[in-house]
mmCIF file of C-alpha atoms and ligand atoms in Angstrom:
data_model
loop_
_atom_site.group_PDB
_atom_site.id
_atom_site.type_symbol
_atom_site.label_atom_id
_atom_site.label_comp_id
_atom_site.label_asym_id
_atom_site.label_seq_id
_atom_site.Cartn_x
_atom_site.Cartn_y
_atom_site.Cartn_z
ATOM 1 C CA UNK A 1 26.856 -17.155 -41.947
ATOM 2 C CA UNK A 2 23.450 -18.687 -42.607
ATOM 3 C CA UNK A 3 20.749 -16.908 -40.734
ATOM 4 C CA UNK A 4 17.200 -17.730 -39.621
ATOM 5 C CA UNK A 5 13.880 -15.939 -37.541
ATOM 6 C CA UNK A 6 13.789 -17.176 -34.204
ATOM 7 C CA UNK A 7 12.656 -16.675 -30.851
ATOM 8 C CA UNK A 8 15.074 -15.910 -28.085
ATOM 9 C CA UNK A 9 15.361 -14.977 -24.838
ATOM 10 C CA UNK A 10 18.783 -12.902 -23.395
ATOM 11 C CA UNK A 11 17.417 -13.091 -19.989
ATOM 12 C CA UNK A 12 14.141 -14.408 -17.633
ATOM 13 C CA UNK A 13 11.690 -12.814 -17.434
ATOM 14 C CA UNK A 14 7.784 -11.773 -18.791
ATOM 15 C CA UNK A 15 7.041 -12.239 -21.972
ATOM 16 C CA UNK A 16 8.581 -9.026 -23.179
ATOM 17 C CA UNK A 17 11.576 -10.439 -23.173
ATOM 18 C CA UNK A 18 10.657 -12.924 -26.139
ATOM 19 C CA UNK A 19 12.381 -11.542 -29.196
ATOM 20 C CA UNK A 20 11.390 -12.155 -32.690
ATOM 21 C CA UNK A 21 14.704 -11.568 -34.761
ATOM 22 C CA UNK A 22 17.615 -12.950 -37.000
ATOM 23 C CA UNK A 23 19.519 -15.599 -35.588
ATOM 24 C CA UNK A 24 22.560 -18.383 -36.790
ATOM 25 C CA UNK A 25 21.334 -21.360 -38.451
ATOM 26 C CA UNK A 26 21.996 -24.611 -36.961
ATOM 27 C CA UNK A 27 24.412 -27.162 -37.554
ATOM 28 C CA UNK A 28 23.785 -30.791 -37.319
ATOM 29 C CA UNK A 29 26.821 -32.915 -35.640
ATOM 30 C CA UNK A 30 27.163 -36.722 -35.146
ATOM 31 C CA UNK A 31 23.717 -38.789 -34.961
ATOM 32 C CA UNK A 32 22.037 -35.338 -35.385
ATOM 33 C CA UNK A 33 19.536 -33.677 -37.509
ATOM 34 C CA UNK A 34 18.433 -30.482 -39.211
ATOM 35 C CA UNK A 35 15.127 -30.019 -39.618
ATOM 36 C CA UNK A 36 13.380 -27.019 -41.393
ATOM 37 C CA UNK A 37 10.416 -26.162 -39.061
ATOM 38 C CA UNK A 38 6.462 -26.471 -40.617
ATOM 39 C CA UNK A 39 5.081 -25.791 -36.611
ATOM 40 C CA UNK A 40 5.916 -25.927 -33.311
ATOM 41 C CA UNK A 41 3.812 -26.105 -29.968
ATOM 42 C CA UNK A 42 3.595 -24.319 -27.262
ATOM 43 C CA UNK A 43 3.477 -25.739 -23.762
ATOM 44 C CA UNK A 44 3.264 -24.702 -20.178
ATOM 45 C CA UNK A 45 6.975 -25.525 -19.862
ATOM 46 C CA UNK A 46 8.047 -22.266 -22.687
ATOM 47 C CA UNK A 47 7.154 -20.356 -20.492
ATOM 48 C CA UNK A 48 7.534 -21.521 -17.418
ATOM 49 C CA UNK A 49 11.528 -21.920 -18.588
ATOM 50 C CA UNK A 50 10.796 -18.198 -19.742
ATOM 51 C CA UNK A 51 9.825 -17.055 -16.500
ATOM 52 C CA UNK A 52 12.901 -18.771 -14.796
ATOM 53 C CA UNK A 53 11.232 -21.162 -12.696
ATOM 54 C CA UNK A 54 13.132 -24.155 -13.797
ATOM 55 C CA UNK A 55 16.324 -22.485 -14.345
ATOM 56 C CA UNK A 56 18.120 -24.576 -11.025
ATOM 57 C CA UNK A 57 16.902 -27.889 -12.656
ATOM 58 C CA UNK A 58 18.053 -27.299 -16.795
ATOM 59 C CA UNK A 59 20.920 -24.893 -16.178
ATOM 60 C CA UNK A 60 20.221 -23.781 -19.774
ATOM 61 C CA UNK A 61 22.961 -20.907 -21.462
ATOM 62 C CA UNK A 62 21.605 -17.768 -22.719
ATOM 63 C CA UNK A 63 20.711 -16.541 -25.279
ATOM 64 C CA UNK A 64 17.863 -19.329 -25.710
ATOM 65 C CA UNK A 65 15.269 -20.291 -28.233
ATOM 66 C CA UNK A 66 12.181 -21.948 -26.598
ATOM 67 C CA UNK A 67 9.437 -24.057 -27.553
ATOM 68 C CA UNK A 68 10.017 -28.179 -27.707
ATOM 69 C CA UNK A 69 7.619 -29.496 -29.901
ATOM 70 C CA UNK A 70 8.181 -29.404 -33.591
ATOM 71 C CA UNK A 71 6.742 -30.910 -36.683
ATOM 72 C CA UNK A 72 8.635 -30.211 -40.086
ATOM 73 C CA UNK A 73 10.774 -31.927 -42.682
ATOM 74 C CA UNK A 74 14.367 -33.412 -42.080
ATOM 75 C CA UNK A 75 16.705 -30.539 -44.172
ATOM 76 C CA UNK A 76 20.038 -32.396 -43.797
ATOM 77 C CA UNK A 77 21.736 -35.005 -41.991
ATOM 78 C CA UNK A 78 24.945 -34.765 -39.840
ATOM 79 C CA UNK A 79 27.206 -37.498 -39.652
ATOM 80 C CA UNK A 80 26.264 -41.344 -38.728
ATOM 81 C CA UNK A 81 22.734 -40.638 -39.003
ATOM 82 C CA UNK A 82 21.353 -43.826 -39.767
ATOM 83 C CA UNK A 83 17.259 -44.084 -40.062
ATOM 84 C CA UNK A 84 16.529 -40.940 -40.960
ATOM 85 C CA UNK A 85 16.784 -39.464 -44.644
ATOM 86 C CA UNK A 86 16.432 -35.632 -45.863
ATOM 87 C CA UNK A 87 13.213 -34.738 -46.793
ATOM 88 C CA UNK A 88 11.107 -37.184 -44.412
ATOM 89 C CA UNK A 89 8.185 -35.547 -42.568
ATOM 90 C CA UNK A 90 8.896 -35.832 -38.739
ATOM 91 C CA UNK A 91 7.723 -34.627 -35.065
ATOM 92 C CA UNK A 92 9.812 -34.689 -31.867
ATOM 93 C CA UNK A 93 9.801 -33.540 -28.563
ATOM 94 C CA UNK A 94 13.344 -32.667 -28.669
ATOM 95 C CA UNK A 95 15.983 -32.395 -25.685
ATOM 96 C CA UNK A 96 14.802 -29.557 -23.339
ATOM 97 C CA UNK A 97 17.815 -28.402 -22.366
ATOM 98 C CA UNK A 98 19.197 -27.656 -25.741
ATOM 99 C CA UNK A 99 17.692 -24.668 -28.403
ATOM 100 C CA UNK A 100 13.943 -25.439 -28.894
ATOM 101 C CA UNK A 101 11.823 -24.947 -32.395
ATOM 102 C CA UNK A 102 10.177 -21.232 -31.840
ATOM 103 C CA UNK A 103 12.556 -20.963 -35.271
ATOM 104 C CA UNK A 104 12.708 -21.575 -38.811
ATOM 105 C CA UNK A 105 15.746 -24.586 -38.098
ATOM 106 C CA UNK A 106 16.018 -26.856 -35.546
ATOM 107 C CA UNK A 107 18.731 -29.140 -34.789
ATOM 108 C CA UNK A 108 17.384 -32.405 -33.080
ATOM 109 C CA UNK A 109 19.279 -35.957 -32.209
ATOM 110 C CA UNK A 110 18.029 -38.684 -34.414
ATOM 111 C CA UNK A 111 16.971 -40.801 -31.367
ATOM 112 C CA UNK A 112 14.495 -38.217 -30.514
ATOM 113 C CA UNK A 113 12.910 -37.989 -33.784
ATOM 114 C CA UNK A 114 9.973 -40.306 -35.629
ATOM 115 C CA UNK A 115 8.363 -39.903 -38.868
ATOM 116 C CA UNK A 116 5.136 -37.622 -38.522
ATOM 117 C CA UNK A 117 1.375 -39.383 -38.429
ATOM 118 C CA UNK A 118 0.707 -39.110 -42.295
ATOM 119 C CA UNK A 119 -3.442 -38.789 -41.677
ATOM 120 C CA UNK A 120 -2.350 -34.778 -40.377
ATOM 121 C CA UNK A 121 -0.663 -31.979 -41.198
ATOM 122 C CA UNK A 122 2.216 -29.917 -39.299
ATOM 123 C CA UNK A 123 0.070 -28.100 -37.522
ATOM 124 C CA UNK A 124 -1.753 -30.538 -35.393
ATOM 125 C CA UNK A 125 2.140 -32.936 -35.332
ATOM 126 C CA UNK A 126 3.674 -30.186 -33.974
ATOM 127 C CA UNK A 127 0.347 -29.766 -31.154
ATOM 128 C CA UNK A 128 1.396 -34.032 -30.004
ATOM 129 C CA UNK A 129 4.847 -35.051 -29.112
ATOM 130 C CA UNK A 130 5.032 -33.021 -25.023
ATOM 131 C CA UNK A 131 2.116 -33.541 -24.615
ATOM 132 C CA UNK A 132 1.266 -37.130 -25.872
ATOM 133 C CA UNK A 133 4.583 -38.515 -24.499
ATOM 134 C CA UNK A 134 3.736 -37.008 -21.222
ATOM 135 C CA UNK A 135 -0.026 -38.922 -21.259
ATOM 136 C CA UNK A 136 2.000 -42.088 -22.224
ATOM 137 C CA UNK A 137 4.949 -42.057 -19.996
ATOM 138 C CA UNK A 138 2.674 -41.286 -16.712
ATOM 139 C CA UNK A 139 -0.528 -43.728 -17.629
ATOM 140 C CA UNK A 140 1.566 -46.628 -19.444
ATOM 141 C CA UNK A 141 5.333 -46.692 -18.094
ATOM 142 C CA UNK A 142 4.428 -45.546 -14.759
ATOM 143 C CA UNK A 143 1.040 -45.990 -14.138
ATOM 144 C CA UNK A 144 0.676 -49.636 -15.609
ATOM 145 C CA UNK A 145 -3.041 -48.411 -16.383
ATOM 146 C CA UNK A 146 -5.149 -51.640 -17.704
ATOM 147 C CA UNK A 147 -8.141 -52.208 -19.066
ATOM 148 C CA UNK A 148 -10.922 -52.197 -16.629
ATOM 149 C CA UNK A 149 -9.349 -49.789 -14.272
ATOM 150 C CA UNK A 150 -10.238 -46.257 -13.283
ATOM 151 C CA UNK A 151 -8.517 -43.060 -13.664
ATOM 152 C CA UNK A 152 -8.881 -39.447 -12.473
ATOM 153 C CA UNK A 153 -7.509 -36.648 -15.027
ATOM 154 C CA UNK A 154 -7.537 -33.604 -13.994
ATOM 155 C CA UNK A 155 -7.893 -30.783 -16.481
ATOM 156 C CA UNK A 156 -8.952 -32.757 -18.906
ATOM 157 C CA UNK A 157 -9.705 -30.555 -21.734
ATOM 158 C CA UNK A 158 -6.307 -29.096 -21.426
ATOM 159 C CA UNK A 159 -2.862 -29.999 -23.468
ATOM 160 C CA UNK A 160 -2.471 -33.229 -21.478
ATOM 161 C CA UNK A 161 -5.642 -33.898 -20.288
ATOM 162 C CA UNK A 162 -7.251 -34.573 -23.421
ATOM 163 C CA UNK A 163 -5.114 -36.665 -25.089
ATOM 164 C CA UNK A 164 -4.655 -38.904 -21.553
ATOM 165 C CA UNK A 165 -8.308 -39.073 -21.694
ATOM 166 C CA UNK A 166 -8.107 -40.702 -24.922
ATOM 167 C CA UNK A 167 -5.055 -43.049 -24.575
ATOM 168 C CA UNK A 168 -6.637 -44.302 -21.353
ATOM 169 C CA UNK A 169 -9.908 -45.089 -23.493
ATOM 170 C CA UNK A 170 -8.252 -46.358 -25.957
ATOM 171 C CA UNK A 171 -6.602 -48.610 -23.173
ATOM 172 C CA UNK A 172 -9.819 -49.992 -21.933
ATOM 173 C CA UNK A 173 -9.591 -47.816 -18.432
ATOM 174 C CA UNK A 174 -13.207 -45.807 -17.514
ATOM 175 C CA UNK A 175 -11.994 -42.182 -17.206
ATOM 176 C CA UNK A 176 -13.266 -39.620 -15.137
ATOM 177 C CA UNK A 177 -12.174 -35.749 -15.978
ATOM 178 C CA UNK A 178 -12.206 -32.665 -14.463
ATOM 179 C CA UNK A 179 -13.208 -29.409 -16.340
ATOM 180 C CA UNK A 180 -15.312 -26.054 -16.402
ATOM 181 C CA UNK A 181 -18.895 -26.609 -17.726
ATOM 182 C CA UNK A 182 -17.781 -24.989 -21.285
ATOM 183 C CA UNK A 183 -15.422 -27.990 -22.053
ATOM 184 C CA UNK A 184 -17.985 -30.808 -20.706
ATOM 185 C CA UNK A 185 -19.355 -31.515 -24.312
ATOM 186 C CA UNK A 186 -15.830 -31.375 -25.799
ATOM 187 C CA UNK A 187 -14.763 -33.999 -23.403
ATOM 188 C CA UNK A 188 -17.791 -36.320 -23.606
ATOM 189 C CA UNK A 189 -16.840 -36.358 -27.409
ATOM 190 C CA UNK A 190 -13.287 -37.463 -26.287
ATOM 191 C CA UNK A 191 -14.932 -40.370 -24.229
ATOM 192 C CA UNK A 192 -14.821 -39.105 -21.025
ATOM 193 C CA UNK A 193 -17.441 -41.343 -18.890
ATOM 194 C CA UNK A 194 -17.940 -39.102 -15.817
ATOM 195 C CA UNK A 195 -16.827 -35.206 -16.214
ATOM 196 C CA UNK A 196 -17.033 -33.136 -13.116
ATOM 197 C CA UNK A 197 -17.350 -29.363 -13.163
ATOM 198 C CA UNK A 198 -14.293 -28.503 -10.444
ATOM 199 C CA UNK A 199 -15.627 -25.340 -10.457
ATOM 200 C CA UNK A 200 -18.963 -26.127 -8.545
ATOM 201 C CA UNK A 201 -18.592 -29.671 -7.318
ATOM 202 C CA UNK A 202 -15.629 -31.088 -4.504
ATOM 203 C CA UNK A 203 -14.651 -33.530 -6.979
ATOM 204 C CA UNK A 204 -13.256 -36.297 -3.894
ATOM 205 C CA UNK A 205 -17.040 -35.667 -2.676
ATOM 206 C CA UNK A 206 -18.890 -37.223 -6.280
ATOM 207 C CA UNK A 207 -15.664 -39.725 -7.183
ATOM 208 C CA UNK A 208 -15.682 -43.648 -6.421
ATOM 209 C CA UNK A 209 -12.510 -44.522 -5.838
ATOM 210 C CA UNK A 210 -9.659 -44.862 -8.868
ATOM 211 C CA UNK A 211 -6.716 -46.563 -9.569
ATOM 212 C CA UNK A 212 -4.547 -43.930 -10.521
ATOM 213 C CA UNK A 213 -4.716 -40.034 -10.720
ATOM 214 C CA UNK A 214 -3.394 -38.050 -12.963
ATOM 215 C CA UNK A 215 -2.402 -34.252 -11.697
ATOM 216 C CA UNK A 216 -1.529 -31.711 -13.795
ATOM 217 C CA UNK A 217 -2.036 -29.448 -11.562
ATOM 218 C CA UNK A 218 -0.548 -29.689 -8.200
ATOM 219 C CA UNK A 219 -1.560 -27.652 -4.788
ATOM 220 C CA UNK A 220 -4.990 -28.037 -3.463
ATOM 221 C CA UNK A 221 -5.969 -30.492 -6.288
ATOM 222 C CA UNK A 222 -3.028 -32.597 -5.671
ATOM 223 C CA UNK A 223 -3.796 -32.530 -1.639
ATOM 224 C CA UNK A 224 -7.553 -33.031 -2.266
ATOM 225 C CA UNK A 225 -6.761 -35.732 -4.910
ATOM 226 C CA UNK A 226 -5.479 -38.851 -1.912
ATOM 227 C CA UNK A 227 -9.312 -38.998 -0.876
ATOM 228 C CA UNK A 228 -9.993 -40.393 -4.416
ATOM 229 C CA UNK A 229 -7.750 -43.181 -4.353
ATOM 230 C CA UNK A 230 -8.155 -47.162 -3.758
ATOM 231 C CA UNK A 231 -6.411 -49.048 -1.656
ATOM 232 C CA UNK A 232 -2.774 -49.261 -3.798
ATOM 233 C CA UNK A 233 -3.718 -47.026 -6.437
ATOM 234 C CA UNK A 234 -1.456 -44.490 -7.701
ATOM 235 C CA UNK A 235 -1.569 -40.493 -7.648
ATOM 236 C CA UNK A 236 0.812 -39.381 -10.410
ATOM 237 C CA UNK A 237 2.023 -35.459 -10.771
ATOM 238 C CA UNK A 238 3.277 -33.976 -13.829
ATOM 239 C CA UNK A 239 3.048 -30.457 -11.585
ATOM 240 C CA UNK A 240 4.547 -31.100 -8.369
ATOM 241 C CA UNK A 241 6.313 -33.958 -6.053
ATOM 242 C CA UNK A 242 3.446 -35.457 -4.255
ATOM 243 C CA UNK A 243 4.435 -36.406 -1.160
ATOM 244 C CA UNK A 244 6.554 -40.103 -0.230
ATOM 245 C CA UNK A 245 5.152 -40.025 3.966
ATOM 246 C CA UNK A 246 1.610 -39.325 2.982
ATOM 247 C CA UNK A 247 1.164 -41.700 0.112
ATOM 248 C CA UNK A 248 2.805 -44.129 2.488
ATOM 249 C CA UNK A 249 0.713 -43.214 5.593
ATOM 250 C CA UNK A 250 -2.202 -43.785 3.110
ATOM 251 C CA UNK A 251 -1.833 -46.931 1.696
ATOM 252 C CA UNK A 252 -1.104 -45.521 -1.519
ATOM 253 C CA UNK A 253 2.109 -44.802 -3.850
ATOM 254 C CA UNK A 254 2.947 -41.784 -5.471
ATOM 255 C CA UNK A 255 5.189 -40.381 -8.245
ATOM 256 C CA UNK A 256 6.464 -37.144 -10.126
ATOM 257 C CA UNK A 257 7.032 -37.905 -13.865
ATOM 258 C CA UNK A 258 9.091 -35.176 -15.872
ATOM 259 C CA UNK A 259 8.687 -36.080 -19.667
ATOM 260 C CA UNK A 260 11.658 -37.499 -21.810
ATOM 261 C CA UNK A 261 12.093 -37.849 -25.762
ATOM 262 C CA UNK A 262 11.009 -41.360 -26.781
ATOM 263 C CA UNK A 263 11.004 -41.480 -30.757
ATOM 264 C CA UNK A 264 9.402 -45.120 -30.404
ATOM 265 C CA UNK A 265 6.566 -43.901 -27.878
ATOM 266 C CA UNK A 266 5.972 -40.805 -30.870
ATOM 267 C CA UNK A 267 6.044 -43.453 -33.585
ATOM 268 C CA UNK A 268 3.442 -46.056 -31.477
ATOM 269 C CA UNK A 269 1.266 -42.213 -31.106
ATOM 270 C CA UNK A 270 1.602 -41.822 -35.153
ATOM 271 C CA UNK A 271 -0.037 -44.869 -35.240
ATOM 272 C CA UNK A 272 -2.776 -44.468 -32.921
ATOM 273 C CA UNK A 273 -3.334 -41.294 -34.657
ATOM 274 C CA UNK A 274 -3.527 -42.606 -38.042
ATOM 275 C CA UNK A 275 -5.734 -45.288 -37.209
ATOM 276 C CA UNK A 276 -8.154 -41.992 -35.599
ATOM 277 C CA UNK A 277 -8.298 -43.793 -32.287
ATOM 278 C CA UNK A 278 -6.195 -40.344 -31.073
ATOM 279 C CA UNK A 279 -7.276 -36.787 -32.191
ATOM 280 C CA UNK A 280 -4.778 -34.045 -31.226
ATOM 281 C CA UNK A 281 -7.122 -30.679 -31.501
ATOM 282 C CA UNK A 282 -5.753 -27.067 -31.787
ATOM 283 C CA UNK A 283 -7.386 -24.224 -30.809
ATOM 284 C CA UNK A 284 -5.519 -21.448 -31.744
ATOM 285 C CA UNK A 285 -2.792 -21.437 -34.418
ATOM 286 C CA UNK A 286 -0.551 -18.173 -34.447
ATOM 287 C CA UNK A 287 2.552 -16.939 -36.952
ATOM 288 C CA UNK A 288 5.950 -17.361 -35.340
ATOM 289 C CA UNK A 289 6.327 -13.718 -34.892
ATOM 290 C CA UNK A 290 3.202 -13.928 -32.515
ATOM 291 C CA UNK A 291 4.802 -16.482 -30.104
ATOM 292 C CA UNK A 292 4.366 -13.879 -27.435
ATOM 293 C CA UNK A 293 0.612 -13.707 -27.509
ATOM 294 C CA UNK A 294 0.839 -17.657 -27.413
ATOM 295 C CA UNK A 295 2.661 -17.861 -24.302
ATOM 296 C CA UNK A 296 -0.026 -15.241 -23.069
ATOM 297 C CA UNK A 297 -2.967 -17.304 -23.992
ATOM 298 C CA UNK A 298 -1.028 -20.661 -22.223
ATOM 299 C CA UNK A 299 -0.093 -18.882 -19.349
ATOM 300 C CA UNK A 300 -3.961 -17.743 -18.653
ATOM 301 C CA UNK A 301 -4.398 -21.658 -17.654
ATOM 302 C CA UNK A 302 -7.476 -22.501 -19.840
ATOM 303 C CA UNK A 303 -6.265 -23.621 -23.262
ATOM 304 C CA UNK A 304 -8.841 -26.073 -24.933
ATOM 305 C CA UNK A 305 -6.408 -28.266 -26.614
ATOM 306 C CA UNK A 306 -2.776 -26.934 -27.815
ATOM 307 C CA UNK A 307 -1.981 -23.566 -29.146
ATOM 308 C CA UNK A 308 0.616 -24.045 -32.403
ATOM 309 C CA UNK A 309 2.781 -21.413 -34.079
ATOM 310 C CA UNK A 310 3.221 -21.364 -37.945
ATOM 311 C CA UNK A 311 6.118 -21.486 -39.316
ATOM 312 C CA UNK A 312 6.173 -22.102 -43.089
HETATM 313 N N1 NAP B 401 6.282 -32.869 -15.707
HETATM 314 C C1 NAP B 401 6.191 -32.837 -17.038
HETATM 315 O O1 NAP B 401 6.984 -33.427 -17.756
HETATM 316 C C2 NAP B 401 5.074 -32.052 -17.677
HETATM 317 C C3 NAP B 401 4.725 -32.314 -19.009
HETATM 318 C C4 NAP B 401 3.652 -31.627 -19.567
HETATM 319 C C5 NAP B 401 2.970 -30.675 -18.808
HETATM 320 N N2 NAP B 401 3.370 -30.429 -17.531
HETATM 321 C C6 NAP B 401 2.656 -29.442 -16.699
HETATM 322 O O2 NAP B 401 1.328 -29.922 -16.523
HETATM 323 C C7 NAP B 401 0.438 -28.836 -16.493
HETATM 324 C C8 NAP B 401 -0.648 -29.063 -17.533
HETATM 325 O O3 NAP B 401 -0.084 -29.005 -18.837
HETATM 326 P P1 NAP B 401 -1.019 -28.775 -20.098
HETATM 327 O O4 NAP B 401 -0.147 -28.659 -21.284
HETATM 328 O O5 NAP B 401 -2.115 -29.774 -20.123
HETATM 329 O O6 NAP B 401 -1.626 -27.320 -19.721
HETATM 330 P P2 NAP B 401 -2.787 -26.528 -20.385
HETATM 331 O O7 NAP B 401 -3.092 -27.024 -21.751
HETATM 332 O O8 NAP B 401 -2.466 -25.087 -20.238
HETATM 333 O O9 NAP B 401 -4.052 -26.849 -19.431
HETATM 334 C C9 NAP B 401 -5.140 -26.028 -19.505
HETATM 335 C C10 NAP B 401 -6.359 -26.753 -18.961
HETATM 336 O O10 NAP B 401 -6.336 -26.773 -17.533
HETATM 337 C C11 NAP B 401 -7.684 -26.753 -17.090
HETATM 338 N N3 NAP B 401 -7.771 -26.292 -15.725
HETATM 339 C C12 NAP B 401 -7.322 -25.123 -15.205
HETATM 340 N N4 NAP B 401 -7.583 -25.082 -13.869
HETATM 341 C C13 NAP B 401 -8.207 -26.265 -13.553
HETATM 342 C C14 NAP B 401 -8.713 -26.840 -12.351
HETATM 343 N N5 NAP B 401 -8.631 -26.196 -11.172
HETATM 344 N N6 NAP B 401 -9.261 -28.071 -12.406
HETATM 345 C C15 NAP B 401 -9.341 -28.740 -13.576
HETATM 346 N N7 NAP B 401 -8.886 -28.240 -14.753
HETATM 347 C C16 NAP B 401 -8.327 -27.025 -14.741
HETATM 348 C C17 NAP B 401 -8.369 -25.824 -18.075
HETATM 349 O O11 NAP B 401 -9.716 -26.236 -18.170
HETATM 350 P P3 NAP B 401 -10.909 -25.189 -18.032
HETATM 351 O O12 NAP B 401 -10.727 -24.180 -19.130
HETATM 352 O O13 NAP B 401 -12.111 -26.051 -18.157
HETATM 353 O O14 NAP B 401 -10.725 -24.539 -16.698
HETATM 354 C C18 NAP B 401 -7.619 -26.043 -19.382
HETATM 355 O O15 NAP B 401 -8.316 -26.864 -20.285
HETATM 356 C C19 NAP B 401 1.284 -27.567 -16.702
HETATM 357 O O16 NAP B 401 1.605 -27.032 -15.448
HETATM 358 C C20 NAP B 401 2.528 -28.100 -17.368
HETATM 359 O O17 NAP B 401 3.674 -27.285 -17.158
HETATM 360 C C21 NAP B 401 4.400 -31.081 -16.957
#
């Protein structure tokens, strides 16, 4: 049996329970690929899944390899793979509740794949499908955002936040972010036209109203974030179900998005990102056998950018 390093988990918990070790290479079945793994992302999610907190919602079987964002180079093809050809350079935000890319091989459906941006390398494709999809799918497919309007991102400098601010620029909207002081001139760079410091101003007390927020992080913010809104605009949670009776009681609507694989939303981002209207930036890069200390620096909230593990 072909093996491969990895990194598992046998059961939930902190991240001592992430194990760097040997495991069975994958093998690619009907419409599916096998990619040899250049980088892979981490996001919230790795270890959020780690920790057990979505384990009711992706019933996933143990033992599992995380991490679901992946750049690398297509290795071979199963059978009835039709677009796809071995040795193309590719990204993906593969199916979450299947083995992720913490691993030298991953095994991804060819309808969840697109060939990489060419313009970058591994490293920064590997930082963009989670958390690029997840900008697109809440600002485009569910937030209809159009030129001229206005939108409220919270944690802008983050994963999400910074490439939202961008696609919404890119769209035409006027964007106004939240971050700590240290991140204001990062975001300004971005485009950002207003930036608020949530950690000495009420942001509802300095915003005019928007047409849509974006929350990525739930709670307080998400309960503070209603004030903020225009008549009909649209408060949309990537962190937690805002609620149906007080969007309602408010005049407003409301939605929770949870991210899916689009390989034609990743190839339209390729795009974008060759044509430097989107920057992807990484701030820390790690080896695979360091995964652990990645999901410690994520987990501590105030990632600038994505944090990527190397894998060739
Ligand atoms: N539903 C879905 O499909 C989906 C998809 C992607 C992500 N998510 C979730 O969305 C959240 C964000 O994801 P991410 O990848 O962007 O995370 P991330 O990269 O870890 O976000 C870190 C950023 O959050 C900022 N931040 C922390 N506290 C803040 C506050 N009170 N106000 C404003 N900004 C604050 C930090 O900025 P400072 O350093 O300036 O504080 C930092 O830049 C996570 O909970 C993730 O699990 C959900």
């Amino acid at each position: 049996m072909k093996t491969m390093k990895a990194v598992c988990i046998y059961s939930y918990g902190g991240p001592g329970v992430l194990k760097y070790e040997d495991a069975p290479r994958p093998h690619p079945r009907e419409g599916e690929v096998l990619v040899r793994v250049h980088a892979a992302g981490i996001n919230p999610v790795d270890w959020k899944i780690r920790e057990g907190h979505l384990k009711e919602m992706l019933h996933h079987t143990l033992p599992l390899i995380l991490g679901w964002d992946v750049s690398g180079v297509v290795e071979t093809l199963g059978p009835e793979v039709k677009r796809l050809k071995s040795g193309d350079e590719i990204f993906s935000r593969p199916d979450i509740s299947r083995d992720g890319a913490y691993a030298e091989f991953i095994v991804i459906k060819e309808s969840e794949v697109a060939l990489k941006p060419t313009t970058i390398d591994h490293i920064h494709a590997a930082a963009l499908p989670l958390a690029s999809l997840t900008a697109w799918q809440t600002l485009f497919d569910t937030g209809n955002l159009a030129a001229g309007q206005r939108v409220l991102i919270h944690g802008g400098a983050g994963g999400v936040g910074h490439l939202a601010v961008q696609l919404a620029k890119w769209k035409g909207a006027q964007v106004i972010a939240t971050a700590s002081a240290h991140n204001h001139d990062f975001l300004r760079k971005l485009g950002a036209d207003q930036i608020i410091d949530y950690k000495t101003v009420r942001f509802e007390d300095v915003v005019e109203p928007v047409d849509l927020v974006l929350d990525t992080l739930g709670g307080e913010i998400q309960e503070r974030s209603w004030k903020t809104l225009k008549p009909g605009g649209i408060l949309i949670s990537i962190a937690s179900p805002p609620s149906a009776e007080i969007a309602k009681a408010k005049g407003v609507r409301q939605a929770f998005v949870f991210t899916e694989p689009n390989a034609e939303h990743l190839a339209e981002i390729a795009k974008l990102v060759d044509a430097e209207k989107l920057k992807v930036i990484v701030e820390t890069i790690l080896p695979l056998s360091d995964a652990t200390r990645g999901q410690e620096l994520s987990e501590h909230g105030h990632t600038r950018g994505k944090i990527v593990l190397r894998v060739i």
